[in-house]
Amino acid sequence: MRIVLLGPPGSGKGTQAAMLVEQLGLPHISTGALLRNAAKRGTDLGLQAKSITDKGELVPDDIMSGMIEERLGRGDLGKGFILDGYPRNLSQARSLDMMLERLNQPADAAIHIDIDPEQIIKRIARRAKEEGRSDDTEKTVRNRMRVYAEQTAPVADYYADQGLLTRVLGNGPKEEIFQRILSVLQIDAKST
Ligand code: ADP
């Protein structure tokens, strides 16, 4: 099962990805987590990326495709993967298609978590307190929402054109959202 998770910042993508990973035993590939790890380790790339993520801008495509290609090439994708945070613009979506084609592992579903902007601001304000992510300030969040609308929203249409996209309502308790996702994927929660 090769699943691409899409959704605006604060839509709960990371949370749902983690739940899916646990349920399905697939690797979780999160570009946000990869970038935060690189920053924590203090690598050149990590520090360079941090100054960009802290503004809510997108890290350049060549850096991201290198990072994703390296991750996809690690050889643990036999059962599939949950991709969270990539692709974030159309150029990344095309690169990903090419990389997955080369690996003979094309994506088989894209799920977009829908959520309204008011909820986003509320959720991220709470997360800022809990996790202290340096890109969760109000100014940065507003920029991330703008970048999302301009660059990432078209990625959902890209998958819709391929007949791979399903939209799932992202409000309510996380378990409920998870059930919606499982039913899209036609997985019976009890059978796995
Ligand atoms: P969220 O989905 O809440 O915005 P993420 O953890 O997925 O959070 O990403 C945090 C930041 O990392 C993004 O705002 C962006 O700056 C950077 N980032 C993550 N993935 C990508 C990507 N595919 N391309 C460019 N930048 C990315």
PDB file of C-alpha atoms and ligand atoms in Angstrom:
ATOM      1  CA  MET A   1       0.000   0.000   0.000  1.00  0.00           C
ATOM      2  CA  ARG A   2       1.614   3.230  -1.169  1.00  0.00           C
ATOM      3  CA  ILE A   3      -0.213   6.199   0.271  1.00  0.00           C
ATOM      4  CA  VAL A   4       0.354   9.930  -0.129  1.00  0.00           C
ATOM      5  CA  LEU A   5      -1.201  12.044   2.625  1.00  0.00           C
ATOM      6  CA  LEU A   6      -2.059  15.634   1.785  1.00  0.00           C
ATOM      7  CA  GLY A   7      -3.566  18.461   3.786  1.00  0.00           C
ATOM      8  CA  PRO A   8      -2.916  21.988   5.017  1.00  0.00           C
ATOM      9  CA  PRO A   9      -0.635  22.650   7.983  1.00  0.00           C
ATOM     10  CA  GLY A  10      -2.396  21.603  11.158  1.00  0.00           C
ATOM     11  CA  SER A  11      -4.785  19.265   9.349  1.00  0.00           C
ATOM     12  CA  GLY A  12      -3.535  16.332  11.415  1.00  0.00           C
ATOM     13  CA  LYS A  13      -1.587  14.680   8.609  1.00  0.00           C
ATOM     14  CA  GLY A  14       1.303  13.721  10.870  1.00  0.00           C
ATOM     15  CA  THR A  15      -1.033  12.295  13.519  1.00  0.00           C
ATOM     16  CA  GLN A  16      -2.989  10.257  10.996  1.00  0.00           C
ATOM     17  CA  ALA A  17       0.206   9.098   9.308  1.00  0.00           C
ATOM     18  CA  ALA A  18       1.485   7.798  12.648  1.00  0.00           C
ATOM     19  CA  MET A  19      -1.794   5.945  13.265  1.00  0.00           C
ATOM     20  CA  LEU A  20      -1.701   4.422   9.780  1.00  0.00           C
ATOM     21  CA  VAL A  21       1.891   3.367  10.239  1.00  0.00           C
ATOM     22  CA  GLU A  22       0.991   1.578  13.429  1.00  0.00           C
ATOM     23  CA  GLN A  23      -2.021  -0.105  11.907  1.00  0.00           C
ATOM     24  CA  LEU A  24      -0.384  -1.129   8.657  1.00  0.00           C
ATOM     25  CA  GLY A  25       3.251  -1.578   9.699  1.00  0.00           C
ATOM     26  CA  LEU A  26       4.539   0.603   6.876  1.00  0.00           C
ATOM     27  CA  PRO A  27       7.433   3.057   6.944  1.00  0.00           C
ATOM     28  CA  HIS A  28       6.409   6.654   7.669  1.00  0.00           C
ATOM     29  CA  ILE A  29       8.217   9.086   5.443  1.00  0.00           C
ATOM     30  CA  SER A  30       7.719  12.610   6.794  1.00  0.00           C
ATOM     31  CA  THR A  31       9.727  15.368   5.152  1.00  0.00           C
ATOM     32  CA  GLY A  32       8.923  17.699   8.061  1.00  0.00           C
ATOM     33  CA  ALA A  33      10.433  15.176  10.491  1.00  0.00           C
ATOM     34  CA  LEU A  34      13.444  14.572   8.215  1.00  0.00           C
ATOM     35  CA  LEU A  35      14.082  18.319   8.080  1.00  0.00           C
ATOM     36  CA  ARG A  36      13.654  18.813  11.823  1.00  0.00           C
ATOM     37  CA  ASN A  37      16.057  15.924  12.485  1.00  0.00           C
ATOM     38  CA  ALA A  38      18.627  17.387  10.144  1.00  0.00           C
ATOM     39  CA  ALA A  39      18.304  20.743  11.931  1.00  0.00           C
ATOM     40  CA  LYS A  40      18.657  19.086  15.322  1.00  0.00           C
ATOM     41  CA  ARG A  41      21.789  17.284  14.206  1.00  0.00           C
ATOM     42  CA  GLY A  42      23.109  20.656  13.049  1.00  0.00           C
ATOM     43  CA  THR A  43      24.048  19.542   9.522  1.00  0.00           C
ATOM     44  CA  ASP A  44      24.639  22.307   6.943  1.00  0.00           C
ATOM     45  CA  LEU A  45      21.546  21.246   5.082  1.00  0.00           C
ATOM     46  CA  GLY A  46      19.500  21.080   8.279  1.00  0.00           C
ATOM     47  CA  LEU A  47      20.484  24.569   9.379  1.00  0.00           C
ATOM     48  CA  GLN A  48      19.955  26.007   5.918  1.00  0.00           C
ATOM     49  CA  ALA A  49      16.513  24.400   5.787  1.00  0.00           C
ATOM     50  CA  LYS A  50      15.578  25.635   9.265  1.00  0.00           C
ATOM     51  CA  SER A  51      15.947  29.269   8.274  1.00  0.00           C
ATOM     52  CA  ILE A  52      13.456  28.576   5.475  1.00  0.00           C
ATOM     53  CA  THR A  53      10.948  26.478   7.427  1.00  0.00           C
ATOM     54  CA  ASP A  54      10.950  29.076  10.223  1.00  0.00           C
ATOM     55  CA  LYS A  55       9.611  31.572   7.695  1.00  0.00           C
ATOM     56  CA  GLY A  56       6.984  29.133   6.480  1.00  0.00           C
ATOM     57  CA  GLU A  57       8.469  28.974   2.984  1.00  0.00           C
ATOM     58  CA  LEU A  58       9.163  25.796   1.034  1.00  0.00           C
ATOM     59  CA  VAL A  59      12.641  24.320   1.092  1.00  0.00           C
ATOM     60  CA  PRO A  60      13.993  24.282  -2.512  1.00  0.00           C
ATOM     61  CA  ASP A  61      12.858  21.361  -4.669  1.00  0.00           C
ATOM     62  CA  ASP A  62      16.363  20.040  -5.382  1.00  0.00           C
ATOM     63  CA  ILE A  63      17.114  19.689  -1.669  1.00  0.00           C
ATOM     64  CA  MET A  64      13.795  17.974  -1.073  1.00  0.00           C
ATOM     65  CA  SER A  65      14.058  15.602  -4.013  1.00  0.00           C
ATOM     66  CA  GLY A  66      17.554  14.593  -2.913  1.00  0.00           C
ATOM     67  CA  MET A  67      16.272  13.924   0.575  1.00  0.00           C
ATOM     68  CA  ILE A  68      13.279  11.923  -0.641  1.00  0.00           C
ATOM     69  CA  GLU A  69      15.272   9.963  -3.189  1.00  0.00           C
ATOM     70  CA  GLU A  70      17.755   8.959  -0.507  1.00  0.00           C
ATOM     71  CA  ARG A  71      14.910   7.913   1.799  1.00  0.00           C
ATOM     72  CA  LEU A  72      13.037   5.961  -0.882  1.00  0.00           C
ATOM     73  CA  GLY A  73      16.229   4.182  -1.834  1.00  0.00           C
ATOM     74  CA  ARG A  74      16.802   2.707   1.604  1.00  0.00           C
ATOM     75  CA  GLY A  75      15.199  -0.544   0.535  1.00  0.00           C
ATOM     76  CA  ASP A  76      12.430  -0.859   3.127  1.00  0.00           C
ATOM     77  CA  LEU A  77       9.467  -0.113   0.873  1.00  0.00           C
ATOM     78  CA  GLY A  78       8.527  -3.696   0.147  1.00  0.00           C
ATOM     79  CA  LYS A  79       5.093  -3.449   1.783  1.00  0.00           C
ATOM     80  CA  GLY A  80       4.569   0.178   0.818  1.00  0.00           C
ATOM     81  CA  PHE A  81       4.847   3.515   2.618  1.00  0.00           C
ATOM     82  CA  ILE A  82       2.993   6.478   4.058  1.00  0.00           C
ATOM     83  CA  LEU A  83       4.306   9.683   2.577  1.00  0.00           C
ATOM     84  CA  ASP A  84       3.587  12.804   4.627  1.00  0.00           C
ATOM     85  CA  GLY A  85       4.732  16.281   3.583  1.00  0.00           C
ATOM     86  CA  TYR A  86       5.830  15.459   0.056  1.00  0.00           C
ATOM     87  CA  PRO A  87       4.954  16.439  -2.640  1.00  0.00           C
ATOM     88  CA  ARG A  88       4.207  20.050  -1.762  1.00  0.00           C
ATOM     89  CA  ASN A  89       4.078  21.565  -5.245  1.00  0.00           C
ATOM     90  CA  LEU A  90       3.478  20.338  -8.784  1.00  0.00           C
ATOM     91  CA  SER A  91       7.132  20.035  -9.633  1.00  0.00           C
ATOM     92  CA  GLN A  92       7.681  17.786  -6.595  1.00  0.00           C
ATOM     93  CA  ALA A  93       4.629  15.742  -7.593  1.00  0.00           C
ATOM     94  CA  ARG A  94       6.142  15.102 -11.023  1.00  0.00           C
ATOM     95  CA  SER A  95       9.560  14.249  -9.558  1.00  0.00           C
ATOM     96  CA  LEU A  96       7.949  11.841  -7.127  1.00  0.00           C
ATOM     97  CA  ASP A  97       6.074  10.111  -9.928  1.00  0.00           C
ATOM     98  CA  MET A  98       9.333   9.606 -11.792  1.00  0.00           C
ATOM     99  CA  MET A  99      11.197   8.315  -8.733  1.00  0.00           C
ATOM    100  CA  LEU A 100       8.410   5.881  -7.859  1.00  0.00           C
ATOM    101  CA  GLU A 101       8.171   4.723 -11.449  1.00  0.00           C
ATOM    102  CA  ARG A 102      11.876   3.926 -11.459  1.00  0.00           C
ATOM    103  CA  LEU A 103      11.390   1.906  -8.280  1.00  0.00           C
ATOM    104  CA  ASN A 104       8.348   0.211  -9.770  1.00  0.00           C
ATOM    105  CA  GLN A 105       6.324   1.401  -6.788  1.00  0.00           C
ATOM    106  CA  PRO A 106       3.751   3.924  -8.059  1.00  0.00           C
ATOM    107  CA  ALA A 107       1.502   5.617  -5.487  1.00  0.00           C
ATOM    108  CA  ASP A 108      -1.839   3.883  -5.254  1.00  0.00           C
ATOM    109  CA  ALA A 109      -3.841   6.343  -3.175  1.00  0.00           C
ATOM    110  CA  ALA A 110      -3.728   9.998  -2.199  1.00  0.00           C
ATOM    111  CA  ILE A 111      -5.782  11.202   0.730  1.00  0.00           C
ATOM    112  CA  HIS A 112      -6.438  14.860   1.349  1.00  0.00           C
ATOM    113  CA  ILE A 113      -7.487  15.894   4.847  1.00  0.00           C
ATOM    114  CA  ASP A 114      -9.865  18.847   4.599  1.00  0.00           C
ATOM    115  CA  ILE A 115      -9.978  21.356   7.421  1.00  0.00           C
ATOM    116  CA  ASP A 116     -11.123  24.954   7.700  1.00  0.00           C
ATOM    117  CA  PRO A 117      -8.644  27.769   8.382  1.00  0.00           C
ATOM    118  CA  GLU A 118     -10.126  28.705  11.765  1.00  0.00           C
ATOM    119  CA  GLN A 119      -9.524  25.200  13.105  1.00  0.00           C
ATOM    120  CA  ILE A 120      -5.974  25.307  11.779  1.00  0.00           C
ATOM    121  CA  ILE A 121      -5.102  28.415  13.753  1.00  0.00           C
ATOM    122  CA  LYS A 122      -6.608  26.934  16.930  1.00  0.00           C
ATOM    123  CA  ARG A 123      -4.855  23.598  16.577  1.00  0.00           C
ATOM    124  CA  ILE A 124      -1.498  25.063  15.792  1.00  0.00           C
ATOM    125  CA  ALA A 125      -1.709  27.476  18.716  1.00  0.00           C
ATOM    126  CA  ARG A 126      -2.214  24.453  20.963  1.00  0.00           C
ATOM    127  CA  ARG A 127       0.613  22.506  19.314  1.00  0.00           C
ATOM    128  CA  ALA A 128       2.935  25.504  19.706  1.00  0.00           C
ATOM    129  CA  LYS A 129       2.455  25.258  23.463  1.00  0.00           C
ATOM    130  CA  GLU A 130       2.857  21.479  23.556  1.00  0.00           C
ATOM    131  CA  GLU A 131       5.720  20.893  21.137  1.00  0.00           C
ATOM    132  CA  GLY A 132       7.415  24.271  20.834  1.00  0.00           C
ATOM    133  CA  ARG A 133       8.024  23.937  17.079  1.00  0.00           C
ATOM    134  CA  SER A 134       9.806  27.053  15.898  1.00  0.00           C
ATOM    135  CA  ASP A 135       7.581  27.312  12.787  1.00  0.00           C
ATOM    136  CA  ASP A 136       4.345  27.392  14.777  1.00  0.00           C
ATOM    137  CA  THR A 137       4.294  31.131  15.442  1.00  0.00           C
ATOM    138  CA  GLU A 138       1.189  32.931  14.203  1.00  0.00           C
ATOM    139  CA  LYS A 139       3.039  34.844  11.487  1.00  0.00           C
ATOM    140  CA  THR A 140       4.716  31.709  10.149  1.00  0.00           C
ATOM    141  CA  VAL A 141       1.514  29.710  10.273  1.00  0.00           C
ATOM    142  CA  ARG A 142      -0.276  32.336   8.184  1.00  0.00           C
ATOM    143  CA  ASN A 143       2.513  32.155   5.632  1.00  0.00           C
ATOM    144  CA  ARG A 144       2.402  28.346   5.613  1.00  0.00           C
ATOM    145  CA  MET A 145      -1.344  28.539   4.936  1.00  0.00           C
ATOM    146  CA  ARG A 146      -0.756  30.934   2.046  1.00  0.00           C
ATOM    147  CA  VAL A 147       2.005  28.758   0.598  1.00  0.00           C
ATOM    148  CA  TYR A 148      -0.273  25.774   0.968  1.00  0.00           C
ATOM    149  CA  ALA A 149      -3.138  27.441  -0.908  1.00  0.00           C
ATOM    150  CA  GLU A 150      -0.889  28.681  -3.706  1.00  0.00           C
ATOM    151  CA  GLN A 151       1.477  25.754  -4.201  1.00  0.00           C
ATOM    152  CA  THR A 152       0.237  22.619  -2.471  1.00  0.00           C
ATOM    153  CA  ALA A 153      -3.509  22.712  -3.111  1.00  0.00           C
ATOM    154  CA  PRO A 154      -2.902  22.089  -6.862  1.00  0.00           C
ATOM    155  CA  VAL A 155      -1.153  18.830  -5.932  1.00  0.00           C
ATOM    156  CA  ALA A 156      -4.526  17.467  -4.804  1.00  0.00           C
ATOM    157  CA  ASP A 157      -5.917  18.201  -8.287  1.00  0.00           C
ATOM    158  CA  TYR A 158      -2.901  16.489  -9.801  1.00  0.00           C
ATOM    159  CA  TYR A 159      -3.801  13.266  -7.973  1.00  0.00           C
ATOM    160  CA  ALA A 160      -7.501  13.759  -8.674  1.00  0.00           C
ATOM    161  CA  ASP A 161      -6.671  13.848 -12.405  1.00  0.00           C
ATOM    162  CA  GLN A 162      -5.001  10.465 -11.995  1.00  0.00           C
ATOM    163  CA  GLY A 163      -8.084   9.126 -10.225  1.00  0.00           C
ATOM    164  CA  LEU A 164      -6.136   8.565  -7.007  1.00  0.00           C
ATOM    165  CA  LEU A 165      -7.529  11.269  -4.718  1.00  0.00           C
ATOM    166  CA  THR A 166     -10.084  10.985  -1.935  1.00  0.00           C
ATOM    167  CA  ARG A 167     -10.940  13.867   0.377  1.00  0.00           C
ATOM    168  CA  VAL A 168     -11.603  13.130   4.021  1.00  0.00           C
ATOM    169  CA  LEU A 169     -13.156  15.515   6.505  1.00  0.00           C
ATOM    170  CA  GLY A 170     -10.528  16.414   9.113  1.00  0.00           C
ATOM    171  CA  ASN A 171     -12.746  17.674  11.925  1.00  0.00           C
ATOM    172  CA  GLY A 172     -13.700  15.719  15.022  1.00  0.00           C
ATOM    173  CA  PRO A 173     -11.728  13.304  17.215  1.00  0.00           C
ATOM    174  CA  LYS A 174      -8.604  11.818  15.665  1.00  0.00           C
ATOM    175  CA  GLU A 175      -9.979   8.259  15.971  1.00  0.00           C
ATOM    176  CA  GLU A 176     -12.989   9.258  13.895  1.00  0.00           C
ATOM    177  CA  ILE A 177     -10.836  10.782  11.195  1.00  0.00           C
ATOM    178  CA  PHE A 178      -8.720   7.641  11.252  1.00  0.00           C
ATOM    179  CA  GLN A 179     -11.820   5.488  10.662  1.00  0.00           C
ATOM    180  CA  ARG A 180     -12.734   7.680   7.693  1.00  0.00           C
ATOM    181  CA  ILE A 181      -9.284   7.116   6.230  1.00  0.00           C
ATOM    182  CA  LEU A 182      -9.393   3.370   6.826  1.00  0.00           C
ATOM    183  CA  SER A 183     -12.735   3.147   5.103  1.00  0.00           C
ATOM    184  CA  VAL A 184     -11.367   5.046   2.093  1.00  0.00           C
ATOM    185  CA  LEU A 185      -8.536   2.534   1.963  1.00  0.00           C
ATOM    186  CA  GLN A 186     -11.070  -0.271   2.422  1.00  0.00           C
ATOM    187  CA  ILE A 187      -9.313  -1.563   5.497  1.00  0.00           C
ATOM    188  CA  ASP A 188     -11.328  -3.174   8.247  1.00  0.00           C
ATOM    189  CA  ALA A 189      -9.773  -1.855  11.484  1.00  0.00           C
ATOM    190  CA  LYS A 190     -10.340  -5.161  13.236  1.00  0.00           C
ATOM    191  CA  SER A 191      -8.963  -7.405  10.536  1.00  0.00           C
ATOM    192  CA  THR A 192      -5.402  -6.079  10.480  1.00  0.00           C
TER     193      THR A 192
HETATM  194  P1  ADP B   1       2.940  21.062   8.330  1.00  0.00           P
HETATM  195  O1  ADP B   1       2.298  20.022   7.466  1.00  0.00           O
HETATM  196  O2  ADP B   1       2.240  21.235   9.648  1.00  0.00           O
HETATM  197  O3  ADP B   1       3.160  22.357   7.621  1.00  0.00           O
HETATM  198  P2  ADP B   1       5.533  19.686   8.166  1.00  0.00           P
HETATM  199  O4  ADP B   1       6.196  19.112   9.363  1.00  0.00           O
HETATM  200  O5  ADP B   1       5.028  18.726   7.134  1.00  0.00           O
HETATM  201  O6  ADP B   1       4.381  20.584   8.769  1.00  0.00           O
HETATM  202  O7  ADP B   1       6.526  20.693   7.433  1.00  0.00           O
HETATM  203  C1  ADP B   1       7.154  21.752   8.118  1.00  0.00           C
HETATM  204  C2  ADP B   1       7.922  22.643   7.136  1.00  0.00           C
HETATM  205  O8  ADP B   1       8.966  21.876   6.485  1.00  0.00           O
HETATM  206  C3  ADP B   1       7.103  23.222   5.989  1.00  0.00           C
HETATM  207  O9  ADP B   1       6.417  24.401   6.347  1.00  0.00           O
HETATM  208  C4  ADP B   1       8.209  23.490   4.940  1.00  0.00           C
HETATM  209  O10 ADP B   1       8.910  24.674   5.238  1.00  0.00           O
HETATM  210  C5  ADP B   1       9.165  22.336   5.138  1.00  0.00           C
HETATM  211  N1  ADP B   1       8.859  21.215   4.213  1.00  0.00           N
HETATM  212  C6  ADP B   1       8.363  20.002   4.548  1.00  0.00           C
HETATM  213  N2  ADP B   1       8.180  19.240   3.454  1.00  0.00           N
HETATM  214  C7  ADP B   1       8.561  19.997   2.398  1.00  0.00           C
HETATM  215  C8  ADP B   1       8.593  19.811   0.994  1.00  0.00           C
HETATM  216  N3  ADP B   1       8.163  18.673   0.441  1.00  0.00           N
HETATM  217  N4  ADP B   1       9.050  20.819   0.212  1.00  0.00           N
HETATM  218  C9  ADP B   1       9.475  21.949   0.735  1.00  0.00           C
HETATM  219  N5  ADP B   1       9.467  22.224   2.044  1.00  0.00           N
HETATM  220  C10 ADP B   1       9.014  21.258   2.884  1.00  0.00           C
END
